[in-house]
PDB file of C-alpha atoms in Angstrom:
ATOM      1  CA  UNK A 384      31.563 -32.698 -62.893  1.00  0.00           C
ATOM      2  CA  UNK A 385      28.572 -34.283 -62.091  1.00  0.00           C
ATOM      3  CA  UNK A 386      26.862 -36.806 -64.881  1.00  0.00           C
ATOM      4  CA  UNK A 387      23.230 -38.570 -64.710  1.00  0.00           C
ATOM      5  CA  UNK A 388      23.096 -41.995 -65.268  1.00  0.00           C
ATOM      6  CA  UNK A 389      20.358 -43.946 -67.014  1.00  0.00           C
ATOM      7  CA  UNK A 390      20.542 -47.765 -66.010  1.00  0.00           C
ATOM      8  CA  UNK A 391      18.467 -50.851 -65.721  1.00  0.00           C
ATOM      9  CA  UNK A 392      17.535 -51.773 -62.105  1.00  0.00           C
ATOM     10  CA  UNK A 393      16.853 -55.317 -60.567  1.00  0.00           C
ATOM     11  CA  UNK A 394      13.418 -54.874 -61.254  1.00  0.00           C
ATOM     12  CA  UNK A 395      13.497 -54.020 -65.132  1.00  0.00           C
ATOM     13  CA  UNK A 396      12.408 -50.449 -64.829  1.00  0.00           C
ATOM     14  CA  UNK A 397      15.114 -47.331 -66.019  1.00  0.00           C
ATOM     15  CA  UNK A 398      16.193 -45.459 -62.764  1.00  0.00           C
ATOM     16  CA  UNK A 399      18.727 -42.056 -62.582  1.00  0.00           C
ATOM     17  CA  UNK A 400      21.722 -41.731 -61.050  1.00  0.00           C
ATOM     18  CA  UNK A 401      23.959 -38.655 -59.839  1.00  0.00           C
ATOM     19  CA  UNK A 402      27.223 -39.350 -60.246  1.00  0.00           C
ATOM     20  CA  UNK A 403      30.499 -37.436 -59.759  1.00  0.00           C
ATOM     21  CA  UNK A 404      33.213 -38.070 -62.162  1.00  0.00           C
ATOM     22  CA  UNK A 405      36.347 -37.855 -60.377  1.00  0.00           C
ATOM     23  CA  UNK A 406      39.160 -35.182 -62.234  1.00  0.00           C
ATOM     24  CA  UNK A 407      42.527 -35.007 -61.856  1.00  0.00           C
ATOM     25  CA  UNK A 408      44.339 -31.906 -61.181  1.00  0.00           C
ATOM     26  CA  UNK A 409      46.810 -31.217 -64.655  1.00  0.00           C
ATOM     27  CA  UNK A 410      48.108 -27.699 -63.117  1.00  0.00           C
ATOM     28  CA  UNK A 411      47.748 -24.805 -66.053  1.00  0.00           C
ATOM     29  CA  UNK A 412      46.031 -27.957 -68.567  1.00  0.00           C
ATOM     30  CA  UNK A 413      43.136 -28.371 -66.003  1.00  0.00           C
ATOM     31  CA  UNK A 414      41.015 -30.625 -64.044  1.00  0.00           C
ATOM     32  CA  UNK A 415      40.099 -34.202 -66.556  1.00  0.00           C
ATOM     33  CA  UNK A 416      38.880 -37.388 -65.710  1.00  0.00           C
ATOM     34  CA  UNK A 417      40.609 -41.119 -67.296  1.00  0.00           C
ATOM     35  CA  UNK A 418      39.934 -41.776 -70.340  1.00  0.00           C
ATOM     36  CA  UNK A 419      36.546 -43.041 -71.344  1.00  0.00           C
ATOM     37  CA  UNK A 420      37.058 -45.513 -74.422  1.00  0.00           C
ATOM     38  CA  UNK A 421      34.940 -44.028 -77.327  1.00  0.00           C
ATOM     39  CA  UNK A 422      33.821 -45.382 -80.853  1.00  0.00           C
ATOM     40  CA  UNK A 423      32.682 -42.180 -82.671  1.00  0.00           C
ATOM     41  CA  UNK A 424      30.746 -38.950 -82.115  1.00  0.00           C
ATOM     42  CA  UNK A 425      27.731 -38.522 -83.650  1.00  0.00           C
ATOM     43  CA  UNK A 426      26.032 -34.943 -84.203  1.00  0.00           C
ATOM     44  CA  UNK A 427      22.011 -35.107 -83.636  1.00  0.00           C
ATOM     45  CA  UNK A 428      19.292 -32.574 -84.201  1.00  0.00           C
ATOM     46  CA  UNK A 429      15.319 -33.193 -82.900  1.00  0.00           C
ATOM     47  CA  UNK A 430      12.827 -31.236 -84.062  1.00  0.00           C
ATOM     48  CA  UNK A 431      10.795 -29.242 -80.912  1.00  0.00           C
ATOM     49  CA  UNK A 432       7.803 -31.604 -81.209  1.00  0.00           C
ATOM     50  CA  UNK A 433       9.395 -34.844 -80.586  1.00  0.00           C
ATOM     51  CA  UNK A 434       7.446 -37.227 -77.858  1.00  0.00           C
ATOM     52  CA  UNK A 435       8.927 -40.602 -78.221  1.00  0.00           C
ATOM     53  CA  UNK A 436       7.565 -43.179 -76.037  1.00  0.00           C
ATOM     54  CA  UNK A 437       8.977 -46.058 -74.342  1.00  0.00           C
ATOM     55  CA  UNK A 438      12.443 -47.137 -75.706  1.00  0.00           C
ATOM     56  CA  UNK A 439      15.816 -47.967 -74.245  1.00  0.00           C
ATOM     57  CA  UNK A 440      19.126 -46.599 -75.497  1.00  0.00           C
ATOM     58  CA  UNK A 441      20.580 -48.401 -78.744  1.00  0.00           C
ATOM     59  CA  UNK A 442      24.058 -48.794 -76.726  1.00  0.00           C
ATOM     60  CA  UNK A 443      26.084 -47.624 -73.730  1.00  0.00           C
ATOM     61  CA  UNK A 444      26.406 -43.646 -74.656  1.00  0.00           C
ATOM     62  CA  UNK A 445      27.033 -40.346 -73.273  1.00  0.00           C
ATOM     63  CA  UNK A 446      24.469 -37.651 -74.411  1.00  0.00           C
ATOM     64  CA  UNK A 447      25.864 -33.892 -74.529  1.00  0.00           C
ATOM     65  CA  UNK A 448      23.079 -31.441 -74.694  1.00  0.00           C
ATOM     66  CA  UNK A 449      24.152 -28.495 -76.465  1.00  0.00           C
ATOM     67  CA  UNK A 450      21.247 -26.406 -77.221  1.00  0.00           C
ATOM     68  CA  UNK A 451      17.746 -26.660 -76.168  1.00  0.00           C
ATOM     69  CA  UNK A 452      15.941 -29.420 -73.762  1.00  0.00           C
ATOM     70  CA  UNK A 453      14.817 -32.956 -73.305  1.00  0.00           C
ATOM     71  CA  UNK A 454      12.486 -34.450 -70.852  1.00  0.00           C
ATOM     72  CA  UNK A 455      12.895 -37.700 -69.796  1.00  0.00           C
ATOM     73  CA  UNK A 456      10.148 -39.941 -68.032  1.00  0.00           C
ATOM     74  CA  UNK A 457      10.462 -43.449 -66.006  1.00  0.00           C
ATOM     75  CA  UNK A 458       7.982 -45.624 -65.781  1.00  0.00           C
ATOM     76  CA  UNK A 459       7.253 -45.031 -62.161  1.00  0.00           C
ATOM     77  CA  UNK A 460       6.051 -41.405 -63.041  1.00  0.00           C
ATOM     78  CA  UNK A 461       9.755 -39.373 -62.120  1.00  0.00           C
ATOM     79  CA  UNK A 462      11.064 -37.290 -64.716  1.00  0.00           C
ATOM     80  CA  UNK A 463      13.721 -34.668 -65.262  1.00  0.00           C
ATOM     81  CA  UNK A 464      14.742 -31.954 -67.412  1.00  0.00           C
ATOM     82  CA  UNK A 465      18.326 -31.811 -69.302  1.00  0.00           C
ATOM     83  CA  UNK A 466      18.924 -28.310 -70.286  1.00  0.00           C
ATOM     84  CA  UNK A 467      21.895 -26.856 -72.034  1.00  0.00           C
ATOM     85  CA  UNK A 468      25.588 -28.639 -71.244  1.00  0.00           C
ATOM     86  CA  UNK A 469      24.059 -31.143 -69.379  1.00  0.00           C
ATOM     87  CA  UNK A 470      25.761 -34.996 -69.530  1.00  0.00           C
ATOM     88  CA  UNK A 471      23.440 -38.272 -69.774  1.00  0.00           C
ATOM     89  CA  UNK A 472      25.003 -41.634 -69.264  1.00  0.00           C
ATOM     90  CA  UNK A 473      22.921 -43.661 -71.270  1.00  0.00           C
ATOM     91  CA  UNK A 474      22.773 -47.631 -69.972  1.00  0.00           C
ATOM     92  CA  UNK A 475      19.118 -48.538 -70.013  1.00  0.00           C
ATOM     93  CA  UNK A 476      19.839 -50.939 -73.133  1.00  0.00           C
ATOM     94  CA  UNK A 477      16.824 -53.421 -71.734  1.00  0.00           C
ATOM     95  CA  UNK A 478      13.712 -53.464 -69.918  1.00  0.00           C
ATOM     96  CA  UNK A 479      11.148 -50.847 -69.968  1.00  0.00           C
ATOM     97  CA  UNK A 480      13.046 -47.897 -71.413  1.00  0.00           C
ATOM     98  CA  UNK A 481      12.331 -44.017 -70.991  1.00  0.00           C
ATOM     99  CA  UNK A 482      10.178 -41.352 -72.373  1.00  0.00           C
ATOM    100  CA  UNK A 483      11.832 -38.266 -74.110  1.00  0.00           C
ATOM    101  CA  UNK A 484       9.938 -35.270 -74.864  1.00  0.00           C
ATOM    102  CA  UNK A 485      10.879 -32.050 -76.241  1.00  0.00           C
ATOM    103  CA  UNK A 486      10.600 -29.167 -73.685  1.00  0.00           C
ATOM    104  CA  UNK A 487       9.043 -25.830 -74.790  1.00  0.00           C
ATOM    105  CA  UNK A 488       8.880 -26.473 -78.358  1.00  0.00           C
ATOM    106  CA  UNK A 489      12.134 -26.244 -78.364  1.00  0.00           C
ATOM    107  CA  UNK A 490      14.563 -27.950 -81.111  1.00  0.00           C
ATOM    108  CA  UNK A 491      17.341 -30.046 -79.727  1.00  0.00           C
ATOM    109  CA  UNK A 492      21.072 -30.047 -80.147  1.00  0.00           C
ATOM    110  CA  UNK A 493      23.480 -32.912 -78.957  1.00  0.00           C
ATOM    111  CA  UNK A 494      26.571 -34.797 -79.038  1.00  0.00           C
ATOM    112  CA  UNK A 495      26.033 -38.658 -78.952  1.00  0.00           C
ATOM    113  CA  UNK A 496      29.428 -40.329 -77.964  1.00  0.00           C
ATOM    114  CA  UNK A 497      28.643 -44.567 -78.100  1.00  0.00           C
ATOM    115  CA  UNK A 498      31.503 -46.478 -75.307  1.00  0.00           C
ATOM    116  CA  UNK A 499      33.511 -48.682 -75.970  1.00  0.00           C
ATOM    117  CA  UNK A 500      36.400 -49.971 -77.905  1.00  0.00           C
ATOM    118  CA  UNK A 501      34.674 -51.489 -81.343  1.00  0.00           C
TER     119      UNK A 501
END
């Protein structure tokens, strides 16, 4: 299962890294990853006109897009669009951060899953 990691590099800037989560075969139950400790689940919706300037992830968290899309731009001008079903592991809690903006004027719904034991 592919996840895009958004992290702060040694240069103080945010970067993308595509990672593949390893899944173990559980037969009829499907393929599953090892458990990730999570604190909660947040249900989120944002309007179709948001355009947030540089900001950091408030904590280490998964963001799972359900509907709509988000464009994320990095300080070097690189940008990617994440649509329904995409999974982002946001870890750029320090540094320059990233820009987030709506795509096509559509609102977006997503699940935010803060990671950690506490």
